[in-house]
CSV table of C-alpha atoms in Angstrom, one decimal:
chain,number,residue,atom,x,y,z
A,219,MET,CA,8.6,7.3,-39.2
A,220,SER,CA,8.6,3.8,-38.2
A,221,ASN,CA,10.1,0.5,-38.9
A,222,HIS,CA,6.3,-1.2,-39.8
A,223,SER,CA,4.6,-1.2,-42.8
A,224,ARG,CA,2.6,1.9,-43.1
A,225,THR,CA,-0.1,2.9,-45.9
A,226,GLN,CA,-2.1,5.2,-43.5
A,227,SER,CA,-1.2,9.2,-44.0
A,228,LEU,CA,1.3,10.9,-41.8
A,229,VAL,CA,2.6,14.1,-42.0
A,230,PHE,CA,6.1,15.1,-40.8
A,231,GLY,CA,8.4,18.2,-40.9
A,232,ILE,CA,10.2,20.6,-38.7
A,233,PRO,CA,10.2,24.3,-39.6
A,234,TRP,CA,13.3,25.7,-40.9
A,235,PRO,CA,15.3,27.9,-38.8
A,236,GLU,CA,16.1,31.6,-39.9
A,237,LEU,CA,19.4,31.0,-41.0
A,238,ASN,CA,21.3,27.6,-42.2
A,239,ASP,CA,24.6,26.5,-40.8
A,240,GLY,CA,26.8,28.0,-43.6
A,241,LEU,CA,29.2,25.5,-45.2
A,242,PHE,CA,32.9,24.6,-44.8
A,243,TYR,CA,34.8,23.6,-48.0
A,244,SER,CA,38.2,21.9,-47.4
A,245,ASP,CA,41.1,21.3,-50.1
A,246,VAL,CA,44.4,20.1,-49.6
A,247,VAL,CA,46.7,21.9,-52.1
A,248,PRO,CA,48.2,19.6,-54.6
A,249,HIS,CA,51.8,20.0,-55.1
A,250,SER,CA,51.3,21.0,-58.8
A,251,ASP,CA,49.7,24.3,-57.3
A,252,SER,CA,52.5,25.3,-54.7
A,253,GLU,CA,53.7,29.0,-55.2
A,254,LEU,CA,50.1,29.5,-56.3
A,255,THR,CA,49.0,32.8,-54.1
A,256,LEU,CA,45.8,32.4,-52.4
A,257,ILE,CA,43.9,34.5,-54.7
A,258,ASP,CA,44.8,32.5,-57.6
A,259,PHE,CA,44.1,29.4,-56.1
A,260,TYR,CA,40.4,30.2,-55.7
A,261,SER,CA,39.8,32.4,-58.6
A,262,ARG,CA,40.8,29.7,-60.8
A,263,LYS,CA,39.7,26.8,-59.1
A,264,TYR,CA,36.3,27.8,-58.1
A,265,LYS,CA,35.5,30.6,-60.8
A,266,ASN,CA,31.9,29.2,-61.0
A,267,SER,CA,31.5,30.0,-57.3
A,268,ALA,CA,32.4,33.6,-57.3
A,269,PRO,CA,34.4,36.6,-59.6
A,270,LEU,CA,37.7,37.5,-58.6
A,271,GLN,CA,36.4,40.5,-56.6
A,272,GLY,CA,34.2,38.2,-54.7
A,273,TRP,CA,37.0,35.9,-53.8
A,274,LEU,CA,39.0,38.8,-52.8
A,275,GLN,CA,36.3,39.9,-50.3
A,276,ARG,CA,36.0,36.4,-48.9
A,277,ILE,CA,39.6,36.4,-48.0
A,278,GLN,CA,39.6,39.9,-46.5
A,279,ASN,CA,36.8,38.9,-44.3
A,280,GLY,CA,38.5,36.3,-42.8
A,281,GLN,CA,36.5,33.4,-44.3
A,282,ILE,CA,39.5,31.4,-45.4
A,283,SER,CA,42.1,29.5,-43.0
A,284,LEU,CA,45.6,28.1,-43.9
A,285,ASP,CA,46.5,25.1,-42.0
A,286,GLY,CA,44.2,26.1,-39.1
A,287,ARG,CA,45.2,29.9,-39.2
A,288,VAL,CA,42.7,32.7,-40.7
A,289,VAL,CA,44.8,34.4,-43.7
A,290,LYS,CA,43.3,37.5,-44.9
A,291,ASP,CA,46.5,38.3,-47.3
A,292,PRO,CA,45.2,37.4,-51.0
A,293,ASN,CA,48.8,36.9,-52.1
A,294,THR,CA,49.8,34.6,-49.4
A,295,ILE,CA,51.8,31.7,-51.1
A,296,LEU,CA,50.7,28.5,-50.9
A,297,SER,CA,52.5,24.9,-50.5
A,298,GLY,CA,51.9,21.6,-51.3
A,299,ASP,CA,49.9,19.6,-49.1
A,300,SER,CA,48.7,22.7,-46.9
A,301,VAL,CA,45.0,22.4,-45.9
A,302,LEU,CA,42.6,25.3,-47.1
A,303,VAL,CA,39.2,25.7,-45.5
A,304,TYR,CA,36.6,28.2,-47.0
A,305,HIS,CA,33.8,29.2,-44.8
A,306,ARG,CA,30.5,29.9,-46.4
A,307,LEU,CA,28.9,32.2,-44.1
A,308,PRO,CA,25.4,31.3,-42.9
A,309,TRP,CA,22.3,32.8,-45.0
A,310,LYS,CA,18.6,33.0,-45.2
A,311,GLU,CA,17.5,30.6,-48.1
A,312,PRO,CA,14.3,31.1,-49.9
A,313,ASP,CA,10.9,30.2,-48.1
A,314,VAL,CA,10.0,26.8,-49.1
A,315,PRO,CA,7.3,24.1,-47.5
A,316,HIS,CA,8.9,21.7,-44.7
A,317,LEU,CA,6.1,19.5,-44.1
A,318,LEU,CA,6.2,16.0,-46.0
A,319,GLU,CA,3.5,13.6,-46.1
A,320,VAL,CA,4.4,9.6,-46.0
A,321,LEU,CA,2.5,7.5,-48.7
A,322,TYR,CA,3.9,4.4,-48.0
A,323,GLU,CA,6.3,2.8,-45.7
A,324,ASP,CA,8.0,-0.4,-44.4
A,325,ASP,CA,11.5,-1.6,-43.2
A,326,ASP,CA,13.3,-1.0,-46.2
A,327,MET,CA,11.8,2.1,-47.9
A,328,VAL,CA,9.3,4.9,-47.7
A,329,ALA,CA,7.9,6.8,-49.9
A,330,LEU,CA,7.1,10.5,-49.7
A,331,ASN,CA,4.7,13.3,-51.1
A,332,LYS,CA,7.2,16.1,-51.9
A,333,PRO,CA,5.3,19.3,-52.3
A,334,SER,CA,6.3,21.6,-55.0
A,335,GLY,CA,9.2,24.4,-54.0
A,336,LEU,CA,11.1,22.0,-52.0
A,337,GLN,CA,14.2,20.9,-53.2
A,338,VAL,CA,15.3,17.1,-52.8
A,339,LEU,CA,19.2,17.4,-52.1
A,340,PRO,CA,21.6,20.4,-51.6
A,341,GLY,CA,22.5,22.6,-54.0
A,342,GLY,CA,23.1,26.2,-55.0
A,343,LEU,CA,20.7,28.5,-52.7
A,344,PHE,CA,19.1,25.2,-50.8
A,345,GLN,CA,22.0,23.7,-48.5
A,346,GLN,CA,19.5,23.2,-45.7
A,347,ARG,CA,15.9,23.5,-46.8
A,348,THR,CA,15.8,20.3,-48.5
A,349,VAL,CA,13.8,16.6,-48.3
A,350,LEU,CA,17.3,15.0,-47.0
A,351,THR,CA,17.4,17.8,-44.3
A,352,GLN,CA,14.0,16.6,-43.1
A,353,LEU,CA,14.8,13.1,-43.0
A,354,CYS,CA,17.9,13.6,-41.4
A,355,TRP,CA,16.2,15.8,-38.7
A,356,THR,CA,13.4,13.6,-38.0
A,357,VAL,CA,15.6,10.7,-37.5
A,358,LYS,CA,17.9,12.1,-35.3
A,359,LYS,CA,14.7,13.4,-33.1
A,360,GLN,CA,13.2,10.1,-33.0
A,361,ASN,CA,17.0,8.5,-32.2
A,362,SER,CA,17.4,11.1,-29.3
A,363,THR,CA,14.5,10.1,-27.4
A,364,LEU,CA,14.7,6.3,-28.2
A,365,ASN,CA,18.6,6.8,-27.5
A,366,ILE,CA,19.5,4.6,-30.3
A,367,GLN,CA,21.5,5.2,-33.5
A,368,GLU,CA,19.7,5.0,-36.8
A,369,THR,CA,20.4,5.8,-40.0
A,370,HIS,CA,18.1,8.1,-42.2
A,371,PRO,CA,16.3,7.3,-45.6
A,372,VAL,CA,18.0,8.9,-48.5
A,373,PRO,CA,16.0,9.7,-51.7
A,374,VAL,CA,17.0,7.2,-54.4
A,375,HIS,CA,16.0,9.7,-57.3
A,376,ARG,CA,15.2,13.2,-57.6
A,377,LEU,CA,12.3,15.5,-58.7
A,378,GLY,CA,12.7,18.9,-60.0
A,379,ARG,CA,11.9,21.8,-57.1
A,380,GLY,CA,8.8,22.7,-58.8
A,381,THR,CA,7.6,19.1,-59.4
A,382,SER,CA,5.2,17.5,-56.6
A,383,GLY,CA,4.5,14.2,-55.9
A,384,ILE,CA,5.8,10.9,-55.1
A,385,LEU,CA,9.8,11.0,-54.0
A,386,LEU,CA,10.8,7.3,-53.0
A,387,CYS,CA,13.6,6.9,-50.2
A,388,ALA,CA,15.6,3.7,-49.3
A,389,LYS,CA,16.2,3.3,-45.2
A,390,THR,CA,18.8,0.2,-46.0
A,391,LYS,CA,21.7,-0.2,-47.9
A,392,VAL,CA,20.3,-3.1,-49.8
A,393,ALA,CA,17.1,-1.1,-50.7
A,394,LYS,CA,19.3,1.8,-51.6
A,395,THR,CA,21.3,-0.1,-54.4
A,396,ARG,CA,18.4,-2.1,-55.8
A,397,LEU,CA,16.0,1.0,-55.9
A,398,ALA,CA,19.0,2.9,-57.5
A,399,ALA,CA,19.5,0.1,-59.9
A,400,TYR,CA,15.5,0.2,-61.2
A,401,PHE,CA,15.9,3.5,-62.1
A,402,ALA,CA,19.2,3.1,-63.6
A,403,ASP,CA,18.3,0.2,-65.6
A,404,GLY,CA,15.2,2.0,-67.0
A,405,THR,CA,17.3,4.6,-68.3
A,406,SER,CA,19.9,2.4,-70.0
A,407,LEU,CA,16.9,0.3,-71.8
A,408,VAL,CA,15.9,3.0,-73.7
A,409,GLY,CA,19.1,3.3,-75.4
A,410,ALA,CA,18.9,-0.4,-76.1
A,411,THR,CA,18.6,-1.7,-79.7
A,412,SER,CA,15.6,-2.5,-81.6
A,413,ASN,CA,15.6,-6.1,-81.2
A,414,ARG,CA,15.8,-5.6,-77.5
A,415,LYS,CA,12.7,-3.0,-77.4
A,416,ALA,CA,10.2,-5.9,-76.9
A,417,GLU,CA,12.1,-7.0,-73.7
A,418,ARG,CA,11.2,-3.5,-72.0
A,419,SER,CA,8.0,-4.1,-70.6
A,420,GLY,CA,9.0,-7.6,-68.8
A,421,THR,CA,12.4,-6.2,-67.5
A,422,ARG,CA,11.6,-3.0,-66.1
A,423,LYS,CA,11.2,-3.0,-62.5
A,424,ILE,CA,9.8,0.2,-62.0
A,425,SER,CA,7.0,2.5,-63.7
A,426,LYS,CA,6.6,6.3,-63.2
A,427,ILE,CA,3.6,7.9,-64.2
A,428,TYR,CA,3.3,11.7,-63.9
A,429,ARG,CA,0.1,14.6,-64.5
A,430,ALA,CA,0.9,17.5,-66.1
A,431,LEU,CA,-1.0,20.6,-67.4
A,432,VAL,CA,0.6,21.9,-71.0
A,433,THR,CA,-0.1,24.9,-72.8
A,434,GLY,CA,-2.1,24.5,-76.2
A,435,ILE,CA,-4.4,21.5,-77.3
A,436,LEU,CA,-2.7,18.3,-78.5
A,437,VAL,CA,-4.1,16.9,-81.0
A,438,ASP,CA,-3.4,13.6,-81.1
A,439,ASP,CA,-4.6,11.4,-78.1
A,440,LYS,CA,-1.2,9.6,-77.8
A,441,VAL,CA,2.3,11.1,-78.5
A,442,ILE,CA,5.7,9.1,-78.0
A,443,ILE,CA,8.8,11.2,-77.7
A,444,ASP,CA,12.0,10.1,-77.9
A,445,GLN,CA,14.1,13.3,-78.4
A,446,PRO,CA,17.5,13.0,-76.9
A,447,ILE,CA,18.5,15.2,-74.3
A,448,GLY,CA,21.9,17.0,-73.8
A,449,ILE,CA,23.7,19.7,-72.1
A,450,VAL,CA,24.8,23.2,-73.2
A,451,ARG,CA,26.5,26.1,-71.3
A,452,TYR,CA,23.9,28.6,-69.7
A,453,PRO,CA,24.3,31.5,-67.6
A,454,GLY,CA,23.6,30.6,-63.7
A,455,VAL,CA,23.7,26.9,-64.1
A,456,ALA,CA,27.3,25.8,-63.5
A,457,LYS,CA,27.2,22.4,-64.8
A,458,GLY,CA,25.2,23.3,-67.8
A,459,LEU,CA,21.6,23.3,-68.7
A,460,TYR,CA,19.6,20.2,-70.0
A,461,VAL,CA,17.8,20.6,-73.4
A,462,ALA,CA,16.4,19.2,-76.5
A,463,SER,CA,19.6,18.2,-78.3
A,464,PRO,CA,20.3,15.7,-81.5
A,465,SER,CA,23.6,14.9,-79.8
A,466,GLY,CA,22.2,14.1,-76.2
A,467,LYS,CA,21.5,11.3,-74.6
A,468,PRO,CA,18.5,8.7,-75.5
A,469,ALA,CA,15.5,9.7,-73.6
A,470,LEU,CA,11.9,8.2,-74.1
A,471,SER,CA,8.3,9.4,-72.9
A,472,LYS,CA,4.8,8.4,-73.3
A,473,VAL,CA,2.0,10.9,-73.5
A,474,GLU,CA,-1.8,10.6,-73.2
A,475,VAL,CA,-4.3,13.2,-73.4
A,476,LEU,CA,-6.5,13.1,-70.2
A,477,GLU,CA,-8.8,16.1,-71.0
A,478,ARG,CA,-8.5,19.3,-73.4
A,479,ASP,CA,-9.8,22.9,-72.2
A,480,GLU,CA,-10.4,24.7,-75.4
A,481,LYS,CA,-11.5,27.8,-73.5
A,482,GLN,CA,-8.1,28.0,-71.7
A,483,ASN,CA,-6.1,26.8,-74.5
A,484,CYS,CA,-4.6,23.8,-72.3
A,485,THR,CA,-4.7,20.1,-72.3
A,486,LEU,CA,-4.2,17.6,-69.0
A,487,VAL,CA,-1.9,14.7,-69.7
A,488,GLN,CA,-0.4,11.7,-68.4
A,489,VAL,CA,3.0,11.2,-68.8
A,490,GLU,CA,5.0,7.6,-68.6
A,491,ILE,CA,8.5,8.4,-68.6
A,492,GLU,CA,11.2,5.2,-69.2
A,493,SER,CA,14.1,7.2,-68.9
A,494,GLY,CA,15.1,9.8,-66.3
A,495,ARG,CA,17.2,12.4,-67.5
A,496,PRO,CA,16.5,15.6,-65.7
A,497,HIS,CA,13.7,18.3,-66.7
A,498,GLN,CA,12.8,15.2,-69.0
A,499,ILE,CA,9.0,15.5,-69.2
A,500,ARG,CA,9.5,19.3,-69.1
A,501,ILE,CA,12.0,19.2,-72.2
A,502,HIS,CA,9.8,16.8,-74.4
A,503,LEU,CA,6.5,18.5,-73.7
A,504,SER,CA,8.3,22.0,-74.9
A,505,PHE,CA,10.0,20.0,-77.8
A,506,ILE,CA,6.6,19.2,-79.2
A,507,GLY,CA,5.3,22.5,-79.0
A,508,HIS,CA,3.4,22.5,-75.9
A,509,PRO,CA,5.6,23.7,-72.7
A,510,LEU,CA,4.2,23.2,-69.2
A,511,LEU,CA,1.7,25.7,-68.3
A,512,GLY,CA,3.7,28.2,-66.3
A,513,ASP,CA,7.0,27.0,-66.8
A,514,PRO,CA,9.7,29.9,-66.8
A,515,LEU,CA,12.2,28.3,-68.5
A,516,TYR,CA,11.6,25.9,-71.2
A,517,ILE,CA,9.8,27.3,-74.4
A,518,ALA,CA,8.5,25.4,-78.0
A,519,GLY,CA,11.4,23.3,-79.1
A,520,GLY,CA,12.8,22.2,-75.8
A,521,GLN,CA,15.1,25.3,-75.3
A,522,PRO,CA,15.3,27.7,-72.8
A,523,SER,CA,13.6,31.0,-73.1
A,524,CYS,CA,16.3,33.2,-72.6
A,525,PHE,CA,19.8,31.7,-74.0
A,526,ASP,CA,23.2,33.8,-74.4
A,527,PRO,CA,25.5,31.2,-73.4
A,528,GLU,CA,28.4,34.0,-73.5
A,529,LEU,CA,26.5,36.1,-71.0
A,530,VAL,CA,28.5,36.2,-67.8
A,531,ASP,CA,27.3,38.9,-64.8
A,532,GLU,CA,30.7,39.5,-62.8
A,533,SER,CA,28.7,41.7,-60.3
A,534,PHE,CA,28.8,39.8,-56.9
A,535,ALA,CA,26.4,39.5,-54.0
A,536,GLN,CA,26.9,40.3,-50.3
A,537,ASP,CA,28.6,36.8,-49.7
A,538,GLY,CA,31.1,37.4,-52.6
A,539,GLY,CA,29.4,35.1,-54.8
A,540,TYR,CA,27.6,35.4,-58.2
A,541,GLN,CA,24.3,37.5,-58.1
A,542,ARG,CA,21.4,35.2,-58.4
A,543,PRO,CA,20.6,35.1,-62.3
A,544,THR,CA,17.9,37.3,-63.6
A,545,ASN,CA,17.1,34.9,-66.6
A,546,PRO,CA,15.3,31.5,-65.5
A,547,VAL,CA,17.2,28.7,-64.1
A,548,PRO,CA,15.8,25.2,-63.8
A,549,GLY,CA,15.0,25.4,-60.0
A,550,ASP,CA,12.4,28.2,-60.9
A,551,CYS,CA,8.6,27.0,-60.0
A,552,GLY,CA,5.4,27.8,-61.3
A,553,TYR,CA,4.7,24.9,-63.7
A,554,TYR,CA,2.2,21.7,-63.4
A,555,LEU,CA,3.9,18.7,-63.0
A,556,HIS,CA,3.1,15.7,-60.4
A,557,ALA,CA,4.8,12.5,-60.0
A,558,HIS,CA,1.5,10.8,-59.3
A,559,ARG,CA,1.7,6.9,-59.6
A,560,LEU,CA,4.8,4.5,-59.0
A,561,VAL,CA,4.6,0.7,-59.7
A,562,LEU,CA,7.7,-1.1,-58.3
A,563,SER,CA,8.9,-4.8,-57.4
A,564,HIS,CA,9.9,-4.5,-53.6
A,565,PRO,CA,13.6,-4.2,-53.3
A,566,THR,CA,13.7,-7.3,-51.1
A,567,THR,CA,10.3,-9.1,-51.2
A,568,ASN,CA,9.5,-8.9,-55.3
A,569,GLU,CA,6.1,-8.1,-54.3
A,570,MET,CA,4.7,-5.7,-56.6
A,571,ILE,CA,3.8,-2.3,-54.8
A,572,TYR,CA,1.5,0.5,-56.3
A,573,ILE,CA,1.7,4.1,-54.7
A,574,THR,CA,-0.6,6.9,-55.7
A,575,ALA,CA,-0.1,10.6,-54.6
A,576,PRO,CA,-3.2,12.7,-54.3
A,577,LEU,CA,-3.4,15.2,-57.2
A,578,SER,CA,-4.1,19.0,-56.9
A,579,SER,CA,-7.4,20.3,-58.2
A,580,ILE,CA,-6.0,21.9,-61.1
A,581,LEU,CA,-4.3,18.4,-62.3
A,582,GLN,CA,-7.7,16.5,-62.1
A,583,THR,CA,-10.1,15.6,-64.8
A,584,SER,CA,-13.4,16.9,-64.6
A,585,ASP,CA,-14.7,13.5,-63.6
A,586,GLU,CA,-12.2,13.0,-60.9
A,587,SER,CA,-13.1,16.3,-59.5
A,588,ASN,CA,-16.7,15.1,-59.3
A,589,GLY,CA,-15.9,11.9,-57.8
A,590,SER,CA,-12.7,12.7,-55.7
A,591,LEU,CA,-11.1,10.2,-57.9
A,592,GLY,CA,-7.6,11.5,-57.0
A,593,SER,CA,-7.0,10.8,-53.3
A,594,MET,CA,-4.4,8.8,-52.1
A,595,SER,CA,-4.1,4.8,-52.5
A,596,VAL,CA,-1.3,2.4,-51.6
A,597,ASN,CA,-1.9,-1.5,-52.8
A,598,SER,CA,0.2,-4.6,-53.0
A,599,ALA,CA,0.0,-7.8,-54.6
A,600,ASN,CA,2.2,-11.2,-55.0
């Protein structure tokens, strides 16, 4: 990546090593937890990470140090202000793509074409194999040859692991603040009162348009979905699962039918989202009875296909943590969703920037397939 405006295609990426580097988690014992045993501290505070027997295994493996010394006795009594460090051993993360395409770049920001399967930020099984890691590695490699210090770009929003397409990243603190505000403002406007709805189009600084392939045939050419999205307990998802919920937060999606395939019983749609709730498009389309084709998680009604909030698997994996859930989770792939077009006001020049990410053949209309209209384009206008 460079410091100059770029609109031509560039692909970069460093192959993933066999194992990641593991992780180190530090805690300072609060005085309220003094006199607790080591096993009580971890099994209570981090019960979402591992069951009791899993934490016992980690302690006995010598993966926890107390004030710089490895401790293997789970009944060790803790003192206030002591420093605990848990070492999560290196592991092989699932295979994912490592190459990223640059769609647009200037001194303030870079737009990437994220492949399906690659997670944006570290989380869960993916602590190294992420977009953020590739950005960090690439800039570090460039700096080592130029002998300079430069911070790496950072994503200012997220795309689901199975979602492909445009991912916007900031290269400066100013750009990061302003771009993040664009996304936040768009979401907050959805919750505005009716007398402000007319102002939305004039106040929004960014527009996001997706392509999706859904099951079934949508009857209406255009559909507006304003179903709120909330969180429920769900096995294997520590912070809860986002679902359609009357008590959730406001969300708005505008769906337009592009092509119907009666033979395959599916519909190609364009979706513009005016808010940015997690998994919003997957939830909204499933809510109206048309889940994304191949979506392993969400079914009609905007709910998960397998749902038992009380089910907890106490078995643990080789590293002491919980076994990977057998039920579907949000990071599972298989669906067809692509962040296709992005229009935004440049964070420093206010110039309008238009970015388009190429479409895979399955997300192209018949006319696009025949005329190759899904190719990449970037334009700007004052």
